[in-house]
CSV table of C-alpha atoms in Angstrom, one decimal:
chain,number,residue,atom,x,y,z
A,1,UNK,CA,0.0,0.0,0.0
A,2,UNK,CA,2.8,2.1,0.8
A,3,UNK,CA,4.4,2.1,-2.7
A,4,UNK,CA,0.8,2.8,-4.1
A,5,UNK,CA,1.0,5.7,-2.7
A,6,UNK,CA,4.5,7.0,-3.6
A,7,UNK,CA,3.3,6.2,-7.4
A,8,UNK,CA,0.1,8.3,-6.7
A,9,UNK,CA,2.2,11.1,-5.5
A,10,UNK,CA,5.0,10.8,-8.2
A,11,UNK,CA,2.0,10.7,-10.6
A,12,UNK,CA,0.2,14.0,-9.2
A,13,UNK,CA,3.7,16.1,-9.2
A,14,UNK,CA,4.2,14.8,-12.9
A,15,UNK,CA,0.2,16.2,-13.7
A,16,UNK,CA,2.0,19.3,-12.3
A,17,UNK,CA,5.0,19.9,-14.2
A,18,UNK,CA,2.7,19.1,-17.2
A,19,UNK,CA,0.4,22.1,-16.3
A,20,UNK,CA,3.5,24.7,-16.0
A,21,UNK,CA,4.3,23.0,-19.9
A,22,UNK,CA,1.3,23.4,-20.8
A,23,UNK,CA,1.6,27.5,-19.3
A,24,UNK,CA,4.2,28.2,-21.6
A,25,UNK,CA,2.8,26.3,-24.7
A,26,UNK,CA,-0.5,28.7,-24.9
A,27,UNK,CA,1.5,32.1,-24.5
A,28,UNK,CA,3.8,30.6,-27.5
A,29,UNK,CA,1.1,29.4,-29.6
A,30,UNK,CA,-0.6,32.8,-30.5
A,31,UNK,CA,-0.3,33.0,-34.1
A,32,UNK,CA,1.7,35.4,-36.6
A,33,UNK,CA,-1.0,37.9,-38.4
A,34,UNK,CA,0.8,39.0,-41.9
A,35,UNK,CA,-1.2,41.1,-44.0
A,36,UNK,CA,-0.2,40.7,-47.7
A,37,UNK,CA,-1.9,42.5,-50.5
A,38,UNK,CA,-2.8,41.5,-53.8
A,39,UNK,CA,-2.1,44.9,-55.4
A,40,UNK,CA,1.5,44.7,-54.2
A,41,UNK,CA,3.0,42.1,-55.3
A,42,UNK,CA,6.8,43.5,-55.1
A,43,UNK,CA,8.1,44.4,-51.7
A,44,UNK,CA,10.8,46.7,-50.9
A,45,UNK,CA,13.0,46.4,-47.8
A,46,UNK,CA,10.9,49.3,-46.4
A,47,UNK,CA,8.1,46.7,-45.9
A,48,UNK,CA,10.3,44.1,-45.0
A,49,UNK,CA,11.5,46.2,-42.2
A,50,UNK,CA,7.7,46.5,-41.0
A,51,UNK,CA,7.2,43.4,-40.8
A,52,UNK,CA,9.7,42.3,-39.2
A,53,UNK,CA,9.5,45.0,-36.6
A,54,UNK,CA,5.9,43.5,-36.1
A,55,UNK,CA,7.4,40.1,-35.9
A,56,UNK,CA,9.8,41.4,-33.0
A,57,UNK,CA,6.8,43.1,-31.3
A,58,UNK,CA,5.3,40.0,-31.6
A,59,UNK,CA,8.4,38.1,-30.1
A,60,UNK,CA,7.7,40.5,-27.3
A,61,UNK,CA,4.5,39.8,-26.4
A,62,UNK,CA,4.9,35.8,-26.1
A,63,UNK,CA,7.1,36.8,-23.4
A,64,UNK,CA,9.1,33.5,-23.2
A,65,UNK,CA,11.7,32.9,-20.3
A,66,UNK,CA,13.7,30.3,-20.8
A,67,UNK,CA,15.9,30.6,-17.5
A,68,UNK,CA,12.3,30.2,-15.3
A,69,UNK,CA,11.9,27.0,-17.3
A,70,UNK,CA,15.3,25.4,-17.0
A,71,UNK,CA,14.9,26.2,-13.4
A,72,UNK,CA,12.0,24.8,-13.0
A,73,UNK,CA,12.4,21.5,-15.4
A,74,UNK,CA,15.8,21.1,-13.2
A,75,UNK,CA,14.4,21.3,-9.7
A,76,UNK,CA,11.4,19.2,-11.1
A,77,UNK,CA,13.6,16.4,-12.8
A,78,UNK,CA,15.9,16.4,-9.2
A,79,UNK,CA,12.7,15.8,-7.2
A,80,UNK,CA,11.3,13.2,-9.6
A,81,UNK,CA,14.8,11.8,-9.2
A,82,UNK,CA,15.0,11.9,-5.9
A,83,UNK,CA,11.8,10.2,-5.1
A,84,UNK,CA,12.3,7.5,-8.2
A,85,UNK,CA,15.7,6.8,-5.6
A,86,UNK,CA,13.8,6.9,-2.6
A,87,UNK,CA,10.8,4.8,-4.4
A,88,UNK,CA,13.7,2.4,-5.9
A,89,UNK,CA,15.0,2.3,-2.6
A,90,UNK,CA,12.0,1.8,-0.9
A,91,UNK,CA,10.9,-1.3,-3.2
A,92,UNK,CA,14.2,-3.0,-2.9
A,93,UNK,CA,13.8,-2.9,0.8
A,94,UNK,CA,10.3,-4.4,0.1
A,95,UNK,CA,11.6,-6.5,-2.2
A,96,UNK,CA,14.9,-8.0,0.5
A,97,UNK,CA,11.7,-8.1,3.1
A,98,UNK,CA,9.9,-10.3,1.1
A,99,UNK,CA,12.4,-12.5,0.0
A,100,UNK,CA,13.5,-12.1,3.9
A,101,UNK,CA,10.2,-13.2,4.7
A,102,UNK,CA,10.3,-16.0,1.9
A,103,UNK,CA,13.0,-17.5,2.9
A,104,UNK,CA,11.7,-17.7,6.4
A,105,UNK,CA,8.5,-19.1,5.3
A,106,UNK,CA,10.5,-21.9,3.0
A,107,UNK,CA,12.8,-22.4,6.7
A,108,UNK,CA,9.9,-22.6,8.2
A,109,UNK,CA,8.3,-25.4,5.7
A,110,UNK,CA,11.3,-27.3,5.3
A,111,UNK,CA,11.6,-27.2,9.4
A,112,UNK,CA,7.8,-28.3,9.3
A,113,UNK,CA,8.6,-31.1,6.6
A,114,UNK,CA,11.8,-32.3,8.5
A,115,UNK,CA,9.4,-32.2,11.7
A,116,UNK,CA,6.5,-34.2,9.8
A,117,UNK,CA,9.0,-36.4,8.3
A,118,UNK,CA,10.5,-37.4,11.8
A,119,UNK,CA,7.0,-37.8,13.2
A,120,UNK,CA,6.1,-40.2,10.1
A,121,UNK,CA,9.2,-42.3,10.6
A,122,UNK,CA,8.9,-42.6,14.4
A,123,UNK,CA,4.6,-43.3,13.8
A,124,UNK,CA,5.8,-46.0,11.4
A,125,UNK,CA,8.3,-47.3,13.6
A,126,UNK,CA,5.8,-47.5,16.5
A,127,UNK,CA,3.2,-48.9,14.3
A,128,UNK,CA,5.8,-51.9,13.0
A,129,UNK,CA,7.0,-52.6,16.1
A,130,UNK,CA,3.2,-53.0,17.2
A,131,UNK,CA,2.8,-54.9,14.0
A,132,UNK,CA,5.5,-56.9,14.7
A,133,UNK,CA,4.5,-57.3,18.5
A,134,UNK,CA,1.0,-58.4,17.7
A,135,UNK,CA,2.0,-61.3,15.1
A,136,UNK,CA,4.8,-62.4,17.2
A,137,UNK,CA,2.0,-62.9,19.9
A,138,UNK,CA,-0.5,-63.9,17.4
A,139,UNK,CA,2.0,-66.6,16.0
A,140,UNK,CA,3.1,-67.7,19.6
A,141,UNK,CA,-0.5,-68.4,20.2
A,142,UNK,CA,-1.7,-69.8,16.8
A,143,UNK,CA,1.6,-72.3,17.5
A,144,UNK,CA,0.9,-73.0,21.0
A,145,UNK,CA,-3.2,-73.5,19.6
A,146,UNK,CA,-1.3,-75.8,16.9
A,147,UNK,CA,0.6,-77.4,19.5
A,148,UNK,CA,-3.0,-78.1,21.8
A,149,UNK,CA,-4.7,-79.4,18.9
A,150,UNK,CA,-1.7,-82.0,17.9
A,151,UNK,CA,-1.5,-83.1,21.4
A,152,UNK,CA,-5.3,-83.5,22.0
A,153,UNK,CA,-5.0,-85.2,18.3
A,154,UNK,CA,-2.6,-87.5,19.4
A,155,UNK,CA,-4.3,-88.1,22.0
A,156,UNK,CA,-7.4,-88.9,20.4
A,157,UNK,CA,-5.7,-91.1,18.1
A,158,UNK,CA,-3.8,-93.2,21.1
A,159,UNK,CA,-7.2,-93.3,22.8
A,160,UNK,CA,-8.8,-94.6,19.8
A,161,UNK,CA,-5.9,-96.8,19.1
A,162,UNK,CA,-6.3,-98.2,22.7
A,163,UNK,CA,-10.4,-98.3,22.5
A,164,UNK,CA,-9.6,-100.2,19.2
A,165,UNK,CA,-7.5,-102.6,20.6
A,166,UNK,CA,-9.8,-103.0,23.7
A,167,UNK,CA,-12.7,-103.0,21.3
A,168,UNK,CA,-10.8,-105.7,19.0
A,169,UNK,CA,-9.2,-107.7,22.0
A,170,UNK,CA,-12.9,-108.0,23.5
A,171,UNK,CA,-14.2,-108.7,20.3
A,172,UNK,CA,-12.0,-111.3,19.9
A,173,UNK,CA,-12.3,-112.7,23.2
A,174,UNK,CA,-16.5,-112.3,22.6
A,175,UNK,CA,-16.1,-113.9,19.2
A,176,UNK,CA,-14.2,-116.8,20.8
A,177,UNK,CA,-16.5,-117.4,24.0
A,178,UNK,CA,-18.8,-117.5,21.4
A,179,UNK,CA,-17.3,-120.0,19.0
A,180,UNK,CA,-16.5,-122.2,22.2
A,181,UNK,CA,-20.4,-121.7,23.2
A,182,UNK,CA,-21.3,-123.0,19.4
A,183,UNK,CA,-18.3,-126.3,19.0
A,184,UNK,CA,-19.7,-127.1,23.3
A,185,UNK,CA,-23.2,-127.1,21.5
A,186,UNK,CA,-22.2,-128.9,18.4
A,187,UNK,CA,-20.7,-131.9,20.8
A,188,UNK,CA,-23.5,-131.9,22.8
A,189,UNK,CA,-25.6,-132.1,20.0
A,190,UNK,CA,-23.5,-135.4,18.5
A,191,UNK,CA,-23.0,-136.3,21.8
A,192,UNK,CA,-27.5,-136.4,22.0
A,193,UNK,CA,-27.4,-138.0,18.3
A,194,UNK,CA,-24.8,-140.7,19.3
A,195,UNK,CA,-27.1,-141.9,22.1
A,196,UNK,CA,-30.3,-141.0,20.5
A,197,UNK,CA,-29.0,-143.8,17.5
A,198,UNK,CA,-27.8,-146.5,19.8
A,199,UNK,CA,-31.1,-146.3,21.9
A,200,UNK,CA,-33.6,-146.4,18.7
A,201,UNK,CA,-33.8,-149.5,16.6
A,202,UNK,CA,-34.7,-146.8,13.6
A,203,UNK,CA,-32.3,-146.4,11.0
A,204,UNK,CA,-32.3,-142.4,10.5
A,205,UNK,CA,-29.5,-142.6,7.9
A,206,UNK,CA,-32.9,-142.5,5.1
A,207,UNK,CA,-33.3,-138.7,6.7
A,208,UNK,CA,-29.2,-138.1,6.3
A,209,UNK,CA,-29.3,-139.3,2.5
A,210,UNK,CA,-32.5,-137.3,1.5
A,211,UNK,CA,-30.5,-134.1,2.9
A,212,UNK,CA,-27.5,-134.7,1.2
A,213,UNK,CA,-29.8,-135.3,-1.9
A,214,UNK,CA,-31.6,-132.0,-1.5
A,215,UNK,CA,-28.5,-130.3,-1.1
A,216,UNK,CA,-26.6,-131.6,-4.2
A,217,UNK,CA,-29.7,-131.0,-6.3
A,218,UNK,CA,-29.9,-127.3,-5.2
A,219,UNK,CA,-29.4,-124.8,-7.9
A,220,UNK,CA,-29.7,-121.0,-8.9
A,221,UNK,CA,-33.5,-120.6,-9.4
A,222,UNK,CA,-36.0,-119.6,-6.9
A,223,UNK,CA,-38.2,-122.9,-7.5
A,224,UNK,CA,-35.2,-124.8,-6.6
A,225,UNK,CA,-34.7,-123.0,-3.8
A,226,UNK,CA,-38.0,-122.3,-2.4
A,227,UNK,CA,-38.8,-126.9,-3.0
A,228,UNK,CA,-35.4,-127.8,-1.5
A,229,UNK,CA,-36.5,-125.4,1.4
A,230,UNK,CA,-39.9,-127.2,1.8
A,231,UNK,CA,-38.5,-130.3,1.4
A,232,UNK,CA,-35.9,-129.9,4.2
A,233,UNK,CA,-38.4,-127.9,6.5
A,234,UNK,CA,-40.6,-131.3,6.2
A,235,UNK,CA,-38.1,-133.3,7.4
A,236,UNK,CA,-37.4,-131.0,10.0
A,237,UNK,CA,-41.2,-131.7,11.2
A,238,UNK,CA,-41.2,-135.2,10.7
A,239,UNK,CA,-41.8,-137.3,14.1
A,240,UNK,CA,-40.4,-139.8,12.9
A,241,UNK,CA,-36.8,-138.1,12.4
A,242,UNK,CA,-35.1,-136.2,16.4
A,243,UNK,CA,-35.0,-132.6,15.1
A,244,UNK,CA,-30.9,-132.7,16.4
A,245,UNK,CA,-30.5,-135.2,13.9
A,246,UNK,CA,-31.8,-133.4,10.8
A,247,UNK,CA,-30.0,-130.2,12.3
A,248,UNK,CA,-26.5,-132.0,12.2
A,249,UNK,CA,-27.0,-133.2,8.8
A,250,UNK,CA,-28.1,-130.6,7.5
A,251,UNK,CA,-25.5,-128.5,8.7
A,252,UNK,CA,-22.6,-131.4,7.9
A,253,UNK,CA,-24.1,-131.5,4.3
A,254,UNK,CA,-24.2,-128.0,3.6
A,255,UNK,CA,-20.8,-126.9,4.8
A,256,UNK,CA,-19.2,-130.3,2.7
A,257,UNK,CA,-21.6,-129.0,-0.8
A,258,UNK,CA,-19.8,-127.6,-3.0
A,259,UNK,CA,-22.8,-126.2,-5.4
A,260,UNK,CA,-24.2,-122.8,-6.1
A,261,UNK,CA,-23.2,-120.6,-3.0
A,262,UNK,CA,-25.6,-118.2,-3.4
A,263,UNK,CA,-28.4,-120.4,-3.8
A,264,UNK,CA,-27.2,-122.6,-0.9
A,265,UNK,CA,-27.1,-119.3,1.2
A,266,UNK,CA,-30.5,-118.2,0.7
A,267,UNK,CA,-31.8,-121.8,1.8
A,268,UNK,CA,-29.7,-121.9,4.8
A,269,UNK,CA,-31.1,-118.6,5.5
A,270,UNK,CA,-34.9,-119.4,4.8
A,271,UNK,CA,-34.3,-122.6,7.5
A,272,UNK,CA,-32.4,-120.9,10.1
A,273,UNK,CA,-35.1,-118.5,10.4
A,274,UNK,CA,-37.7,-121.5,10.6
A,275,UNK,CA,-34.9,-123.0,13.4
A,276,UNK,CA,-32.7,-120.7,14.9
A,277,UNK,CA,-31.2,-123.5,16.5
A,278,UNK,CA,-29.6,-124.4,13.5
A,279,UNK,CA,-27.6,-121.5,12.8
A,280,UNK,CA,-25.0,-121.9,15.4
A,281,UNK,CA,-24.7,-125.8,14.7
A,282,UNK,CA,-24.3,-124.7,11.1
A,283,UNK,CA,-21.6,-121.8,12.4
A,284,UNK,CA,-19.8,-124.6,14.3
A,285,UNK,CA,-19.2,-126.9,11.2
A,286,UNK,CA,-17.7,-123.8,9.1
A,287,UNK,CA,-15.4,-123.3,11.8
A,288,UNK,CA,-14.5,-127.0,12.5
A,289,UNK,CA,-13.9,-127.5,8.0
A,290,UNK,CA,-12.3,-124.0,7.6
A,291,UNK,CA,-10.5,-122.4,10.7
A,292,UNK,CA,-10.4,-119.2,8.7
A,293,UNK,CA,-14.5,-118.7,8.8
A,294,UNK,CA,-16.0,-117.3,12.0
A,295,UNK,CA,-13.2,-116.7,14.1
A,296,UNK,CA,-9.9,-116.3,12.0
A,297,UNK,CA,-6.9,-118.7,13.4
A,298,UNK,CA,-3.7,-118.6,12.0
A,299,UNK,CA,-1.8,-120.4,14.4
A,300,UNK,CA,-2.9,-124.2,13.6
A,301,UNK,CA,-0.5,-125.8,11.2
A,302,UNK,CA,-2.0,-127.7,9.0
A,303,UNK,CA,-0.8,-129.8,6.0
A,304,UNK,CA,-2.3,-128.8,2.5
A,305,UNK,CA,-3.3,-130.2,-0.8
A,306,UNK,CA,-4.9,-129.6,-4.1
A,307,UNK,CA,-8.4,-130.9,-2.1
A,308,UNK,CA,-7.8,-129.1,0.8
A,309,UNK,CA,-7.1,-125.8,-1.3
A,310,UNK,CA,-10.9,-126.2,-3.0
A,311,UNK,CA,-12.5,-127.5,-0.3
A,312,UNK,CA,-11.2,-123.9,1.5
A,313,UNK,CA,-12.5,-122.5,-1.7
A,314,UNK,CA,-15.7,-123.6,-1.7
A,315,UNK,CA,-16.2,-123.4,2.1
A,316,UNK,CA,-15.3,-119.6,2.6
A,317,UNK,CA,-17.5,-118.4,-0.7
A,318,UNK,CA,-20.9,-120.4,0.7
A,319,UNK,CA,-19.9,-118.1,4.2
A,320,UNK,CA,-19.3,-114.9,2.2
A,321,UNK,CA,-22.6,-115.8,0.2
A,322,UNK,CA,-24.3,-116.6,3.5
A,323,UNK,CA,-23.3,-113.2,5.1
A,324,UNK,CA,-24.6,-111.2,2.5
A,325,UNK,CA,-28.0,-112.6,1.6
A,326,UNK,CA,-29.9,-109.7,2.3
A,327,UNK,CA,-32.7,-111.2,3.7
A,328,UNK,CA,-34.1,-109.5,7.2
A,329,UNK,CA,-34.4,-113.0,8.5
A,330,UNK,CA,-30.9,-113.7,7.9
A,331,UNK,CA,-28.9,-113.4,12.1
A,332,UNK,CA,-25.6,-113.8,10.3
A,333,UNK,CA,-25.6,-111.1,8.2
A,334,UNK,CA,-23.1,-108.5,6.4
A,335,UNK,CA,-22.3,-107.0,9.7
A,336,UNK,CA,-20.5,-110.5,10.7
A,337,UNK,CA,-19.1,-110.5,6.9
A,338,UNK,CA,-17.3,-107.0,7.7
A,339,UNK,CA,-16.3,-108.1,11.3
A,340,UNK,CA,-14.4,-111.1,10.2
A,341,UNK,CA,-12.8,-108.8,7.1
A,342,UNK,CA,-11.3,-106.2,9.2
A,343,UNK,CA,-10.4,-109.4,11.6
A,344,UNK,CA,-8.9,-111.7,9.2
A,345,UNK,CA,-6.5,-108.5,7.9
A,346,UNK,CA,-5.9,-107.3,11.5
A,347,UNK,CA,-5.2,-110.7,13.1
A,348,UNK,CA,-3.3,-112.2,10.1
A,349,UNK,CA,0.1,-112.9,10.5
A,350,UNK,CA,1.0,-116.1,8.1
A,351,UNK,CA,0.4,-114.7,4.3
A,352,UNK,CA,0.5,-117.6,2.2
A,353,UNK,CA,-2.0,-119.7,-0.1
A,354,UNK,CA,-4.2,-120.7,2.2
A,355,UNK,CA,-4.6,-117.0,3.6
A,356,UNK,CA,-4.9,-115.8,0.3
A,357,UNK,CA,-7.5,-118.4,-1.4
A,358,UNK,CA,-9.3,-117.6,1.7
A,359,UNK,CA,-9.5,-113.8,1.3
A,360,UNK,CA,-10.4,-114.4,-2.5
A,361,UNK,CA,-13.2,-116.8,-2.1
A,362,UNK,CA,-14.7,-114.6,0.6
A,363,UNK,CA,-14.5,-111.2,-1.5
A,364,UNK,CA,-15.8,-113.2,-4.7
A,365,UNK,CA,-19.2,-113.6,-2.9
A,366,UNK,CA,-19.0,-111.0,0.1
A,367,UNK,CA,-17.2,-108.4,-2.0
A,368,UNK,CA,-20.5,-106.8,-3.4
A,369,UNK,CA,-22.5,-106.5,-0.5
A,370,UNK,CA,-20.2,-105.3,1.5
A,371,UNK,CA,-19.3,-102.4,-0.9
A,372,UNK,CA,-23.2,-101.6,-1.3
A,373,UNK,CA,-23.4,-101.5,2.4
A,374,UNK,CA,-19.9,-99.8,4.0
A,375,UNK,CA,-19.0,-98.1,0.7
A,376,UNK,CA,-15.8,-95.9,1.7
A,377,UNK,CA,-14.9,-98.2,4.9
A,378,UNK,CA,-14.9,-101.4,2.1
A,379,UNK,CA,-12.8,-99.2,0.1
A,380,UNK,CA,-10.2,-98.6,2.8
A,381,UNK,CA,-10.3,-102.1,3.7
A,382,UNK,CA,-9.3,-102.5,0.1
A,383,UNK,CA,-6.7,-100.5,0.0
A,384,UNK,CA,-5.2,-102.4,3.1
A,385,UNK,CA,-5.6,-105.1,1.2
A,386,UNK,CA,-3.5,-103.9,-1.5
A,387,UNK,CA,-0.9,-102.0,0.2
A,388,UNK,CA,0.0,-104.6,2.7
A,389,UNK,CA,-1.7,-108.0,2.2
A,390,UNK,CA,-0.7,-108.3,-1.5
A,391,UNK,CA,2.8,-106.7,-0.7
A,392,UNK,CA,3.2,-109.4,2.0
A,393,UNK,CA,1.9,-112.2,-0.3
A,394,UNK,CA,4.7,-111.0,-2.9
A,395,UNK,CA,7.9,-111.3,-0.8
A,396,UNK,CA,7.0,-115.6,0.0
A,397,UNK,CA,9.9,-117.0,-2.0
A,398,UNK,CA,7.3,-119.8,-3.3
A,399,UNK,CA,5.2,-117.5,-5.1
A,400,UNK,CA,5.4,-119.1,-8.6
A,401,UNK,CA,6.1,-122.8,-7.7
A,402,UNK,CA,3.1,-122.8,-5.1
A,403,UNK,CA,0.4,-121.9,-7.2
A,404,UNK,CA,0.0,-118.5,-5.3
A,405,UNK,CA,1.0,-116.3,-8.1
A,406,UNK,CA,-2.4,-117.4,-9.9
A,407,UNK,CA,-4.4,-116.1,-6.7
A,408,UNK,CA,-2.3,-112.5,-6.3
A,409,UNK,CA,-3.2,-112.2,-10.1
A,410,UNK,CA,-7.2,-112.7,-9.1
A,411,UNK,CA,-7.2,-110.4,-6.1
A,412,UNK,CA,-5.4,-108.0,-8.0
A,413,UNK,CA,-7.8,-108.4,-10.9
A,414,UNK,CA,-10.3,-107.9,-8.6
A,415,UNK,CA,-9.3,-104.7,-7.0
A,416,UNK,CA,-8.0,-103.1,-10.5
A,417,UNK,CA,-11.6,-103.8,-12.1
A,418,UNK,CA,-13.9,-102.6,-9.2
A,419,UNK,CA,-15.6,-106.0,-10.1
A,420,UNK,CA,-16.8,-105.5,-5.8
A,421,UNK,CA,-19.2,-103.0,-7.8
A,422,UNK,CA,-20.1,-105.6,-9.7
A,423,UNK,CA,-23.6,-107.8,-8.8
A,424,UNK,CA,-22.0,-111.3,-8.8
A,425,UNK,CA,-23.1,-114.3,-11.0
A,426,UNK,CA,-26.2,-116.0,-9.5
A,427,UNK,CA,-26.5,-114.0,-6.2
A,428,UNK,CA,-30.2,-112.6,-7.7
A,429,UNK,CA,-32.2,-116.0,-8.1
A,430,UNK,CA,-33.6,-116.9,-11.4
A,431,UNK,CA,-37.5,-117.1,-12.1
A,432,UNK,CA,-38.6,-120.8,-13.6
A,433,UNK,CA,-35.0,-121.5,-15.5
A,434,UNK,CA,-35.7,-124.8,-16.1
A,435,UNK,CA,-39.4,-124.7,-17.5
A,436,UNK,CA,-38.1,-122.0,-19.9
A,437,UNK,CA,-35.1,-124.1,-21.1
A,438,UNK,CA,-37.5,-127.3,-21.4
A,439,UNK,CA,-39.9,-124.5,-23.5
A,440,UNK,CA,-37.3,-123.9,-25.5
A,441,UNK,CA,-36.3,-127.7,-26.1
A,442,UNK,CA,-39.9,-128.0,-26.7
């Protein structure tokens, strides 16, 4: 504002020296009169006198002082000077103040930037160092959760482990009492046939034969199976035959056939429900032909032959068929088919071919219900099977000479084409077979 009004000023004493000019200029401005006549045209120096004389008088009326002006254009010119220095002066002192004042201002900033800077650095240091703190503790305390949850795992595991092998060590020790309970009733039972024979005068071999007859003529259709299940039910009733009689034969006979398993299960079934009694005669002979049906034992040494191998054959698929008739009559059902799985690969310790035409026959016939009802379970039992019981089965040194190679090649044939998922040949009972072949004879 200041210099504002150091221009105004300088501006109003220019307007002023301007007005003196501007004195001068009218007094010198009036104009020359000459009078010149048309009549004269010549002029002598009389005339010329005249007129200059007039020009002088004129001269003398403009009244022109040159000293006054040079005064005054001098004093005016120092004063404008003077206050162009002083205004000169004036703005370079505003002009150091300002840049005084800037460079302050820019201190100032930078000292406010260095300031803000600091602050950022030591906020971000605090805040990683929080950071830092709080995932260390957060890590320290997901690793010690970690660390809970293994030990309560492993815990879980060795109490399972130990519930398992209390479960399986009861199981076996049930299973046993059990087996004992059937082989005491089975000797009873020839022990009450024996004297029941030597005390009658009746020949009851007739009722032995007619069983065994049934038995071999049973095949895979439901008339078959439903008139060799009458006809052995009538026997049963008979008066004329001890019921403990027909029970042992029946059992002895259907544990030594060797026909259709599945149709042989399904009258065994269909009786036992008639005579209950019967099953755990029947359940006795299995284990007394096979000791790898029922209860699993692999500690009896026995000697084996060609027979021996196919009588095991036949014996353990009429089991796996009779364990998987799905029947709601049937008390020895798939339950006691998965039991004696997981049993036989738990509790097996000699793998050779007995073991393994054992475990072939019984997956054969068992294989398919059991998948339909344990589904994943099956499959991990399968996969034990594979990982350990084959692998076992591969390091016997008599692999190829002993016949066993043929029987790893089945089981793995088995397990490669899912054939468990696979309804088995004659396990669904054909409908009149026989009159429609004779039909088509006809």
């Amino acid at each position: 504002m200041r210099i504002v009004s150091e221009l105004n000023s300088l501006v109003s004493e220019i307007d002023y020296i301007e007005k003196n000019l501007n004195v001068f200029s009218k007094n010198g401005n009036k104009e020359f009169i000459i009078h010149v006549s048309e009549d004269e045209i010549d002029c002598d120096e009389e005339e010329e006198e005249e007129e200059y004389c007039e020009i002088c008088t004129a001269k003398k009326r403009f009244a022109y002082d040159e000293d006054s002006y040079l005064m005054i254009n001098d004093k005016s010119k120092t004063k404008i000077k003077e206050d162009i220095q002083i205004l000169e002066t004036e703005i370079l002192h505003e002009t150091e103040t300002f840049r005084s004042a800037m460079s302050r201002v820019e201190n100032y900033r930078e000292d406010r930037r260095q300031v803000e800077r600091r602050l950022d650095l030591q906020y971000k240091r605090e805040l990683a160092e929080s950071l830092d703190t709080y995932l260390t503790s957060v890590q320290q305390q997901r690793t010690h959760q970690e660390k809970e949850a293994d030990q309560r795992k492993a815990a879980k595991v060795k109490e399972k482990l130990e519930q398992e092998t209390w479960n399986n060590n009861n199981g076996d020790q049930a299973a046993e009492r059990s087996m004992t309970y059937m082989l005491k009733k089975l000797h009873e039972l020839e022990a009450v046939n024996q004297w029941l024979k030597s005390r009658s005068c009746k020949d009851f071999s007739s009722f032995e034969k007619r069983i065994a007859r049934i038995i071999r003529q049973i095949c895979g259709t439901e008339d078959n199976v439903v008139a060799s299940t009458n006809e052995i039910l009538r026997i049963f009733r008979d008066p004329s035959c001890p019921l403990s009689i027909s029970i042992s034969a029946f059992a002895k006979k259907m544990v030594s056939a060797c026909g259709n398993p599945f149709a042989c299960s399904y009258v065994i079934v269909y009786i036992t429900s008639q005579f209950p009694q019967a099953m755990d005669i029947l359940l006795a002979e299995f284990h007394k032909a096979c000791i790898y049906t029922t209860v699993p034992n692999h500690n009896i040494e026995l000697a084996w032959d060609l027979d021996a191998y196919k009588r095991l054959d036949s014996i353990m698929r009429l089991y796996g068929a009779l364990v998987q008739t799905d029947i709601r009559c049937n008390v020895h059902g798939i339950e006691h088919g998965w039991v004696w799985l997981a049993r036989f690969l738990n509790r097996t310790k000699a793998h050779n071919r007995a073991t393994a035409t054992a475990l072939n026959a019984f997956l054969q016939t068992a294989g398919f219900g059991l998948y339909q009802r344990y589904r994943s379970q099956f499959l991990k039992l399968l996969s034990v099977v594979r990982e350990q019981f084959l692998a076992k089965l591969k390091e016997e040194k008599d692999v190829s000479s002993s016949g066993l190679q043929i029987i790893i090649n089945d089981i793995t044939a088995y397990l490669d084409d899912r054939m468990y998922i696979k309804e088995p040949r004659g396990r669904t009972m054909l409908t009149n077979l026989l009159s429609r072949g004779t039909n088509k004879h006809q």
